[in-house]
């Protein structure tokens, strides 16, 4: 059965109090919409349709970056969840498969749960997703009879017996596209909020003799985000799960609750992560690496046995080969550091290649930017860069070459050569003592005059 995902993302998210559309607020550094899309992608959908409204242009731009094939349709006015799904009708003309309705602000639904819904479609025309609520207070109740979903009762309309039901509505739904759109056409808006409710499909379907059922998932999967506080809770939940997974995979974290992960962090076994480390998006770490405290990484790769930090910053395009050492207050950007090379203290390496086993002295800077363009620096294998060297790119330092401490290197250094680029030192015998005496005498005169 081919599948079309319809992901509702038009709501304003008033309680977020933000210029950014709610579904673009990030959880673990990916828009919450991306989390929902990722779960849906596990079903290999033929079509993915995002219903956007508030901030539609921003949503459209974000969606095109997440999945080029996803389509965005516009819901100009937010007239309710059924009306929102109806906006996908035109795009799905002639589509013969199933529609699965997801919410862009319900990011944690799992691929397994969606698969359960698809499976249940073998037995029923319409499948809702429910969950056993710890505190069912505010949710609509799913009234089941055996395997059959009889109706959804909103809390305010529920009898005492119905209020005792803890099986609640997540809002997610699956059904044959044609059936869903036929039923939506019959939904009215004569209710308290004057909205077209997707939940009305249950009763309409039953009236037409269609089979309706519900499957169950963990309550955490249906967690919705409506405020910054809930966003923070959602992020915390994601972090807790991601850390637990990594610990299971054999990663050591000395203080797991202080390690901030991204949605796509990949970390190999026997890697050790010290407290207070931040993973931005796109970081992969092989096995047996050591990431020391207060390091911040994004879009970079760290190979087996490499050591990073404390206080290191790895920016996009940093590629550390095996057994490299990146020490404190070092920033690496768009640079490959070859096997066994060391950049141990206080350096900026940008747009560079650092050869095998090269040693970069403290305070070395690749001067890669001339104010208009970026230029590359190449450092050969086993080169030794003296402390406080300025490498004015474009420039190359050869294999086994050296630069003297404090050198400003503006020309290439051939293999095996030594570059010295600094003013020559001259010593003046006794001059320091004379200078000090002179200055002290001057200070004494000034103090006397002031009295
Ligand atoms: C909905 C369900 C409720 C369920 C709850 C779970 C309905 C009528 N109610 O209520 O049974 O328990 O979810 O969280 O379906 N949206 C649009 N366009 C609209 C309206 C909504 O795109 O015109 C989107 C929102 O951005 C949001 C989602 O649909 O992502 C859900 O809408 P929301 O208003 O939050 O529905 P609830 O009141 O939470
Ligand atoms: Ca909601």
XYZ file of C-alpha atoms and ligand atoms in Angstrom:
491
model
C 0.000 0.000 0.000
C 1.484 3.348 -0.969
C 1.409 6.019 1.689
C 0.999 9.780 1.725
C 1.977 11.601 4.894
C -0.028 14.709 5.632
C 1.730 16.682 8.342
C -0.227 19.501 9.969
C 1.948 22.510 10.608
C -0.226 25.568 10.075
C -0.966 26.496 13.670
C 0.304 29.747 15.075
C 1.673 28.462 18.318
C 0.579 31.605 20.154
C 1.979 30.374 23.445
C 5.467 30.066 21.981
C 5.492 33.884 21.888
C 7.811 33.840 18.883
C 8.356 35.187 15.368
C 9.447 31.691 14.351
C 6.626 29.297 13.359
C 6.134 26.763 16.132
C 7.095 23.714 14.075
C 10.488 25.249 13.264
C 11.536 25.532 16.891
C 14.389 23.084 17.351
C 14.629 20.006 19.497
C 18.202 18.745 19.706
C 19.035 21.281 16.997
C 16.562 20.066 14.375
C 13.165 21.705 13.784
C 10.457 19.694 15.544
C 8.860 19.305 12.121
C 11.994 17.451 11.003
C 11.562 14.958 13.837
C 7.994 14.243 12.716
C 9.114 13.962 9.092
C 11.919 11.581 10.063
C 9.489 9.235 11.838
C 7.224 9.289 8.789
C 10.091 8.629 6.414
C 10.502 5.163 7.923
C 7.275 4.204 6.134
C 8.892 5.032 2.773
C 5.988 7.334 1.868
C 5.307 8.008 -1.782
C 4.203 11.538 -0.938
C 4.898 13.871 1.972
C 2.645 16.892 2.235
C 3.145 19.590 4.815
C 0.178 21.836 5.555
C 1.614 25.269 6.359
C -0.117 28.468 7.386
C 1.517 30.761 9.897
C 5.049 31.490 8.697
C 4.423 29.393 5.567
C 7.397 30.833 3.686
C 9.798 29.957 6.481
C 8.241 26.497 6.737
C 8.562 26.027 2.974
C 12.246 26.989 3.062
C 12.947 24.642 5.975
C 11.056 21.753 4.380
C 13.000 22.045 1.131
C 16.217 21.645 3.107
C 14.955 18.635 5.022
C 13.424 16.725 2.111
C 13.478 18.021 -1.458
C 10.563 15.805 -2.412
C 8.216 16.954 0.325
C 5.430 19.269 -0.839
C 4.057 22.230 1.046
C 0.407 23.251 0.723
C -1.084 26.374 2.213
C -3.890 26.607 4.718
C -4.687 30.307 4.563
C -7.020 30.328 7.551
C -6.723 27.887 10.425
C -10.247 26.526 10.533
C -9.456 23.267 12.292
C -7.641 19.985 11.851
C -10.115 18.526 9.331
C -9.916 21.709 7.265
C -6.113 21.472 7.471
C -6.058 17.917 6.073
C -8.512 19.050 3.376
C -5.827 21.395 2.028
C -3.950 18.306 0.781
C -6.961 17.126 -1.212
C -5.950 18.800 -4.502
C -2.345 17.622 -4.249
C -3.565 14.055 -3.682
C -6.109 13.930 -6.520
C -5.972 10.432 -7.966
C -3.792 9.103 -5.132
C -4.975 5.563 -4.435
C -3.105 4.750 -1.259
C -3.386 5.557 2.433
C -3.130 8.909 4.125
C -1.438 9.151 7.499
C -2.041 12.378 9.381
C 0.808 13.538 11.609
C 1.237 16.750 13.609
C 4.308 18.921 13.131
C 4.225 19.792 16.817
C 4.146 16.152 17.978
C 7.741 15.263 17.211
C 8.256 12.035 19.126
C 5.912 9.589 17.477
C 8.085 6.574 16.621
C 8.458 4.784 13.317
C 7.347 1.553 15.076
C 4.080 3.171 16.146
C 3.397 4.414 12.629
C 4.056 0.895 11.371
C 1.505 -0.400 13.889
C -1.042 2.015 12.440
C -0.295 0.840 8.906
C -0.671 -2.780 10.057
C -4.002 -2.042 11.741
C -5.279 -0.672 8.453
C -5.519 -4.319 7.300
C -8.308 -4.753 9.853
C -10.061 -1.382 9.719
C -10.861 1.503 7.407
C -9.829 4.190 9.841
C -7.117 3.853 12.485
C -6.555 6.316 15.305
C -3.571 6.468 17.588
C -4.349 6.418 21.289
C -2.334 6.241 24.482
C -2.918 5.369 28.126
C -2.708 8.761 29.809
C -1.245 9.073 33.299
C -3.537 12.074 33.756
C -6.278 11.855 31.120
C -7.966 15.084 32.302
C -7.754 17.272 29.227
C -7.827 14.697 26.413
C -10.634 13.271 24.328
C -11.458 9.674 25.437
C -11.417 6.774 22.990
C -14.420 4.558 23.689
C -13.532 1.042 22.542
C -15.675 -2.036 22.210
C -13.265 -4.877 21.745
C -11.173 -3.931 18.747
C -13.649 -1.360 17.537
C -13.421 2.354 18.255
C -17.002 3.378 18.966
C -16.516 7.129 19.361
C -14.332 9.904 20.760
C -15.837 11.831 23.656
C -14.413 15.188 24.534
C -13.908 15.598 28.277
C -16.592 18.236 28.659
C -19.198 15.947 27.093
C -18.155 12.777 28.898
C -20.178 10.897 31.510
C -18.519 9.783 34.766
C -18.032 6.309 33.332
C -16.432 7.766 30.192
C -14.229 10.068 32.241
C -12.827 6.994 33.959
C -11.405 5.861 30.597
C -7.678 6.493 30.360
C -7.253 5.582 26.691
C -6.924 9.005 25.026
C -6.726 10.490 21.549
C -3.350 11.567 20.136
C -5.019 13.035 17.068
C -2.946 10.968 14.614
C -4.958 9.024 12.067
C -4.591 6.642 9.126
C -7.078 5.694 6.426
C -7.579 5.261 2.720
C -7.113 8.640 1.057
C -10.418 8.562 -0.800
C -12.318 7.612 2.372
C -10.659 10.335 4.426
C -11.406 13.064 1.888
C -15.008 11.842 1.385
C -15.565 11.941 5.133
C -13.885 15.342 5.573
C -16.352 16.808 3.070
C -19.097 15.923 5.546
C -17.497 17.482 8.617
C -19.284 20.561 9.927
C -18.140 23.276 12.288
C -21.123 23.504 14.609
C -19.199 23.201 17.854
C -17.906 25.379 20.640
C -14.847 26.635 18.731
C -16.497 26.815 15.284
C -13.723 24.592 13.866
C -13.745 21.612 11.537
C -12.552 18.760 13.751
C -10.701 15.801 12.276
C -11.957 13.765 15.210
C -15.479 13.969 13.736
C -14.330 11.452 11.109
C -14.776 8.652 13.634
C -18.503 9.136 14.034
C -19.043 9.846 10.326
C -17.157 6.681 9.384
C -19.163 4.548 11.840
C -22.407 5.946 10.460
C -21.350 4.758 7.006
C -20.630 1.305 8.357
C -16.855 1.615 8.088
C -14.624 -0.178 10.569
C -12.756 2.120 12.943
C -10.072 1.001 15.349
C -7.319 2.453 17.506
C -3.795 1.343 18.296
C -1.856 2.313 21.390
C 1.520 3.925 21.932
C 3.539 5.199 24.845
C 2.290 8.527 26.162
C 5.737 10.093 25.683
C 5.367 9.642 21.919
C 2.334 11.879 21.807
C 3.970 14.704 23.695
C 2.927 17.947 22.015
C 4.785 21.235 22.210
C 2.779 24.388 22.834
C 5.105 26.595 24.874
C 8.796 27.215 25.469
C 8.539 25.250 28.682
C 7.163 22.256 26.792
C 9.865 22.739 24.160
C 12.502 22.536 26.888
C 10.810 19.426 28.315
C 10.735 17.847 24.873
C 14.424 18.571 24.387
C 15.226 17.129 27.813
C 13.271 14.001 26.947
C 15.136 13.668 23.662
C 18.470 14.146 25.412
C 17.686 11.574 28.082
C 16.796 8.986 25.453
C 19.749 9.760 23.193
C 22.186 9.529 26.120
C 20.707 6.237 27.262
C 21.108 4.850 23.740
C 24.740 5.935 23.568
C 25.507 4.428 26.967
C 23.996 1.165 25.703
C 26.193 1.379 22.625
C 29.305 1.515 24.800
C 30.019 5.228 25.021
C 31.278 6.449 28.407
C 29.859 9.710 29.697
C 31.223 10.824 33.040
C 28.226 13.086 33.664
C 25.658 12.157 31.008
C 23.174 14.823 32.095
C 25.678 17.542 31.120
C 26.336 16.260 27.596
C 24.142 17.988 25.019
C 23.541 15.889 21.909
C 22.139 16.716 18.487
C 19.412 14.751 16.713
C 22.028 13.130 14.460
C 25.064 12.658 16.730
C 26.956 9.457 15.982
C 29.480 8.313 18.575
C 31.487 5.101 18.524
C 31.987 2.645 21.343
C 34.668 3.165 23.955
C 34.700 6.848 23.251
C 34.845 8.792 26.510
C 33.002 12.068 26.899
C 33.880 14.252 29.851
C 31.297 16.556 31.483
C 29.877 19.637 29.733
C 30.305 18.870 26.060
C 28.035 20.183 23.286
C 27.365 18.347 20.032
C 25.977 20.525 17.254
C 24.438 18.907 14.191
C 26.460 16.662 11.882
C 29.063 15.307 14.274
C 30.458 11.808 13.891
C 32.946 10.337 16.331
C 34.627 6.988 15.771
C 35.465 4.588 18.548
C 37.986 5.152 21.305
C 38.110 8.925 21.059
C 38.313 11.231 24.074
C 36.208 14.388 24.102
C 37.221 16.485 27.055
C 35.167 19.021 28.968
C 33.718 22.215 27.501
C 34.302 21.262 23.891
C 31.819 22.447 21.238
C 31.554 20.604 17.930
C 29.461 20.903 14.785
C 29.560 19.310 11.309
C 32.864 17.594 11.918
C 34.410 14.145 12.042
C 36.624 12.743 14.767
C 38.486 9.538 14.038
C 39.472 6.642 16.232
C 41.695 7.500 19.158
C 41.644 11.251 18.617
C 41.598 13.594 21.618
C 39.715 16.856 21.677
C 39.710 19.584 24.312
C 39.220 20.624 26.999
C 37.797 23.886 25.640
C 38.139 23.027 21.942
C 35.882 24.282 19.202
C 35.443 22.172 16.069
C 33.558 24.040 13.360
C 32.065 22.781 10.086
C 34.485 20.799 7.966
C 36.927 19.923 10.736
C 38.204 16.431 10.028
C 40.457 14.812 12.573
C 42.312 11.679 11.492
C 43.290 8.893 13.875
C 45.276 9.704 17.004
C 45.250 13.449 16.477
C 45.370 15.805 19.464
C 43.391 19.026 19.596
C 44.021 20.829 22.856
C 42.658 23.729 24.861
C 41.456 26.934 23.230
C 41.968 25.594 19.731
C 39.515 26.326 16.923
C 39.507 24.199 13.772
C 37.386 25.057 10.725
C 37.233 23.402 7.287
C 40.550 21.679 7.814
C 41.875 18.169 7.701
C 44.268 17.216 10.460
C 46.185 14.121 9.349
C 47.056 11.143 11.488
C 48.997 11.835 14.652
C 49.195 15.599 14.150
C 48.974 17.827 17.225
C 47.460 21.260 17.721
C 47.666 21.476 21.447
C 47.212 25.061 22.572
C 45.587 28.368 21.662
C 45.464 28.068 17.873
C 43.192 28.856 14.948
C 43.438 26.462 12.022
C 41.058 27.356 9.183
C 40.939 26.261 5.513
C 44.042 24.185 6.037
C 45.610 20.792 5.684
C 47.898 19.693 8.488
C 50.122 16.768 7.518
C 50.774 13.550 9.348
C 52.487 13.930 12.739
C 52.967 17.657 12.255
C 53.258 19.685 15.448
C 51.565 23.055 15.613
C 53.001 25.271 18.334
C 50.955 27.296 20.792
C 49.335 30.418 19.420
C 49.672 29.491 15.743
C 47.163 31.184 13.463
C 46.301 30.497 9.851
C 45.520 33.986 8.528
C 43.013 32.618 6.036
C 40.860 35.674 5.351
C 42.012 38.834 3.613
C 38.745 40.633 4.209
C 37.294 39.464 0.899
C 38.456 35.933 0.148
C 39.469 32.811 2.065
C 42.821 31.188 1.301
C 44.317 27.800 2.072
C 47.276 26.809 4.188
C 49.131 23.533 3.632
C 51.396 22.115 6.273
C 53.521 19.107 5.385
C 54.036 15.842 7.184
C 56.150 16.060 10.339
C 56.476 19.835 9.961
C 57.166 21.780 13.150
C 55.390 25.116 13.428
C 56.982 27.291 16.104
C 54.836 28.967 18.721
C 52.997 32.099 17.675
C 53.559 31.576 13.949
C 51.265 33.567 11.664
C 50.705 31.613 8.447
C 49.533 34.185 5.917
C 47.538 32.174 3.392
C 47.783 31.119 0.676
C 50.952 29.508 1.885
C 52.609 26.114 2.108
C 55.045 24.789 4.691
C 56.765 21.667 3.385
C 57.328 18.228 4.844
C 59.718 18.252 7.786
C 60.013 22.020 7.454
C 60.088 24.321 10.499
C 59.020 27.838 11.286
C 60.743 29.784 14.033
C 58.772 31.030 17.008
C 56.951 34.244 16.194
C 57.424 33.901 12.443
C 55.094 35.710 10.072
C 55.180 33.346 7.113
C 54.170 35.009 3.854
C 56.124 32.832 1.399
C 56.189 29.061 0.894
C 58.710 27.074 2.909
C 60.237 24.153 1.024
C 60.556 20.645 2.450
C 63.143 20.505 5.200
C 63.721 24.295 5.324
C 63.506 26.597 8.344
C 61.642 29.899 8.030
C 62.592 32.744 10.345
C 60.456 35.817 9.929
C 60.866 38.237 12.822
C 62.824 41.347 13.744
C 66.344 40.547 14.883
C 67.017 40.902 18.603
C 69.639 43.342 19.914
C 70.698 43.496 23.597
C 71.791 46.773 25.212
C 74.137 46.121 28.183
C 72.971 47.758 31.458
C 70.212 49.713 29.685
C 67.361 48.200 31.691
C 68.724 49.286 35.032
C 69.412 52.808 33.766
C 65.916 53.082 32.362
C 64.341 51.978 35.643
C 66.387 54.492 37.658
C 65.338 57.257 35.302
C 61.658 56.361 35.547
C 61.703 56.113 39.351
C 63.350 59.524 39.630
C 60.712 61.011 37.354
C 57.898 59.532 39.448
C 59.430 60.927 42.659
C 59.639 64.442 41.134
C 56.035 64.326 40.055
C 54.844 63.203 43.518
C 56.802 66.015 45.217
C 55.356 68.619 42.861
C 51.813 67.406 43.604
C 52.133 68.136 47.362
C -6.100 17.743 18.689
C -7.274 16.756 18.624
C -7.507 16.117 20.016
C -6.223 15.448 20.499
C -5.079 16.497 20.485
C -3.780 15.822 20.850
C -8.852 17.605 16.953
C -10.127 18.349 16.755
N -8.476 17.473 18.232
O -6.507 18.816 19.528
O -8.527 15.158 19.959
O -6.384 14.948 21.800
O -4.939 17.075 19.166
O -2.747 16.757 20.894
O -8.255 17.157 16.018
N -3.511 22.635 12.822
C -3.448 23.133 11.542
N -4.509 23.852 11.068
C -5.615 24.083 11.801
C -5.665 23.575 13.107
C -4.607 22.836 13.593
O -2.483 22.936 10.838
O -6.519 24.744 11.280
C -2.384 21.855 13.330
C -1.707 22.528 14.491
O -0.654 23.359 14.035
C -1.189 21.339 15.277
C -2.195 20.244 14.993
O -2.863 20.631 13.824
O 0.060 20.895 14.799
C -3.166 20.039 16.141
O -3.946 21.185 16.315
P -4.355 21.726 17.737
O -5.147 22.965 17.573
O -3.159 21.803 18.602
O -5.324 20.569 18.221
P -5.681 20.174 19.701
O -6.619 21.164 20.249
O -4.416 19.938 20.428
Ca -2.166 20.803 20.434
